[in-house]
mmCIF file of C-alpha atoms in Angstrom:
data_model
loop_
_atom_site.group_PDB
_atom_site.id
_atom_site.type_symbol
_atom_site.label_atom_id
_atom_site.label_comp_id
_atom_site.label_asym_id
_atom_site.label_seq_id
_atom_site.Cartn_x
_atom_site.Cartn_y
_atom_site.Cartn_z
ATOM 1 C CA UNK F 5 -0.323 0.333 0.098
ATOM 2 C CA UNK F 6 1.199 3.177 -1.125
ATOM 3 C CA UNK F 7 1.226 5.900 1.588
ATOM 4 C CA UNK F 8 0.344 9.771 0.352
ATOM 5 C CA UNK F 9 2.735 11.992 1.401
ATOM 6 C CA UNK F 10 1.350 15.494 3.482
ATOM 7 C CA UNK F 11 2.456 18.603 1.549
ATOM 8 C CA UNK F 12 3.919 21.399 3.880
ATOM 9 C CA UNK F 13 0.507 23.192 3.325
ATOM 10 C CA UNK F 14 -1.478 19.949 4.040
ATOM 11 C CA UNK F 15 0.717 19.737 7.276
ATOM 12 C CA UNK F 16 -0.767 23.233 8.610
ATOM 13 C CA UNK F 17 -3.842 22.460 8.114
ATOM 14 C CA UNK F 18 -3.885 19.677 10.672
ATOM 15 C CA UNK F 19 -6.166 20.562 13.403
ATOM 16 C CA UNK F 20 -5.002 19.228 16.434
ATOM 17 C CA UNK F 21 -1.131 20.049 15.985
ATOM 18 C CA UNK F 22 -0.019 24.354 15.450
ATOM 19 C CA UNK F 23 1.266 25.514 13.105
ATOM 20 C CA UNK F 24 4.775 26.850 15.624
ATOM 21 C CA UNK F 25 4.780 23.059 16.375
ATOM 22 C CA UNK F 26 4.831 21.766 13.468
ATOM 23 C CA UNK F 27 7.844 24.176 12.657
ATOM 24 C CA UNK F 28 9.003 23.523 15.731
ATOM 25 C CA UNK F 29 8.804 19.922 14.675
ATOM 26 C CA UNK F 30 10.524 20.100 11.416
ATOM 27 C CA UNK F 31 13.598 21.864 12.845
ATOM 28 C CA UNK F 32 13.831 18.163 15.195
ATOM 29 C CA UNK F 33 13.777 16.264 12.881
ATOM 30 C CA UNK F 34 16.720 18.235 10.521
ATOM 31 C CA UNK F 35 18.613 17.736 13.798
ATOM 32 C CA UNK F 36 17.947 14.234 13.897
ATOM 33 C CA UNK F 37 18.794 13.460 10.182
ATOM 34 C CA UNK F 38 22.685 14.664 10.593
ATOM 35 C CA UNK F 39 23.121 11.942 13.020
ATOM 36 C CA UNK F 40 21.160 9.297 11.098
ATOM 37 C CA UNK F 41 23.687 8.292 8.250
ATOM 38 C CA UNK F 42 24.640 5.191 8.382
ATOM 39 C CA UNK F 43 20.765 3.327 8.712
ATOM 40 C CA UNK F 44 18.872 6.585 7.846
ATOM 41 C CA UNK F 45 15.160 5.302 7.462
ATOM 42 C CA UNK F 46 15.221 2.963 10.816
ATOM 43 C CA UNK F 47 17.065 5.709 13.107
ATOM 44 C CA UNK F 48 15.471 8.168 11.483
ATOM 45 C CA UNK F 49 12.017 7.083 12.937
ATOM 46 C CA UNK F 50 13.030 5.954 16.115
ATOM 47 C CA UNK F 51 14.288 8.915 16.733
ATOM 48 C CA UNK F 52 11.183 10.855 15.333
ATOM 49 C CA UNK F 53 8.963 8.946 17.470
ATOM 50 C CA UNK F 54 10.640 9.700 20.156
ATOM 51 C CA UNK F 55 10.955 13.091 19.788
ATOM 52 C CA UNK F 56 7.451 13.728 18.975
ATOM 53 C CA UNK F 57 6.803 11.474 22.642
ATOM 54 C CA UNK F 58 8.906 13.295 24.590
ATOM 55 C CA UNK F 59 7.499 16.932 22.748
ATOM 56 C CA UNK F 60 3.878 15.847 23.603
ATOM 57 C CA UNK F 61 4.446 13.922 26.474
ATOM 58 C CA UNK F 62 1.940 16.422 28.027
ATOM 59 C CA UNK F 63 -0.748 16.595 25.653
ATOM 60 C CA UNK F 64 -2.161 12.892 26.350
ATOM 61 C CA UNK F 65 -2.998 13.123 22.289
ATOM 62 C CA UNK F 66 -6.124 11.446 21.470
ATOM 63 C CA UNK F 67 -6.255 8.566 17.835
ATOM 64 C CA UNK F 68 -6.649 11.465 15.858
ATOM 65 C CA UNK F 69 -3.708 13.473 17.074
ATOM 66 C CA UNK F 70 -1.525 11.112 17.380
ATOM 67 C CA UNK F 71 -2.489 9.908 13.541
ATOM 68 C CA UNK F 72 -1.043 13.107 12.765
ATOM 69 C CA UNK F 73 1.401 13.572 14.636
ATOM 70 C CA UNK F 74 2.250 9.991 12.767
ATOM 71 C CA UNK F 75 1.550 11.301 9.377
ATOM 72 C CA UNK F 76 3.591 14.641 10.512
ATOM 73 C CA UNK F 77 6.778 12.302 10.868
ATOM 74 C CA UNK F 78 5.915 10.259 7.900
ATOM 75 C CA UNK F 79 6.009 12.558 5.789
ATOM 76 C CA UNK F 80 9.205 13.826 7.219
ATOM 77 C CA UNK F 81 11.026 10.681 6.543
ATOM 78 C CA UNK F 82 9.788 9.924 2.849
ATOM 79 C CA UNK F 83 10.006 13.200 2.134
ATOM 80 C CA UNK F 84 14.456 12.838 3.565
ATOM 81 C CA UNK F 85 14.487 9.600 1.853
ATOM 82 C CA UNK F 86 13.519 10.455 -1.446
ATOM 83 C CA UNK F 87 16.201 13.457 -1.660
ATOM 84 C CA UNK F 88 18.665 11.406 -0.139
ATOM 85 C CA UNK F 89 17.650 8.604 -3.057
ATOM 86 C CA UNK F 90 17.704 11.257 -5.871
ATOM 87 C CA UNK F 91 20.437 13.228 -4.657
ATOM 88 C CA UNK F 92 19.217 16.225 -3.275
#
């Protein structure tokens, strides 16, 4: 099953996550990329999920919010992997 990647505009329209949080997530995930070279997809995904869990621990997200957080991570990881694969 192919996962649909969200555009930045779609990410910004997710109702349960503020744009400030999305920007912070993006910046923090970019930091993670630099330390995930040898096994980028697995390590990056684990680190990103760990970061999101710490960032939103007080939020106790409902299922919709968890799904939205997963979409943010999946979009970032898949986009980063595509860029690495295509030399971007």
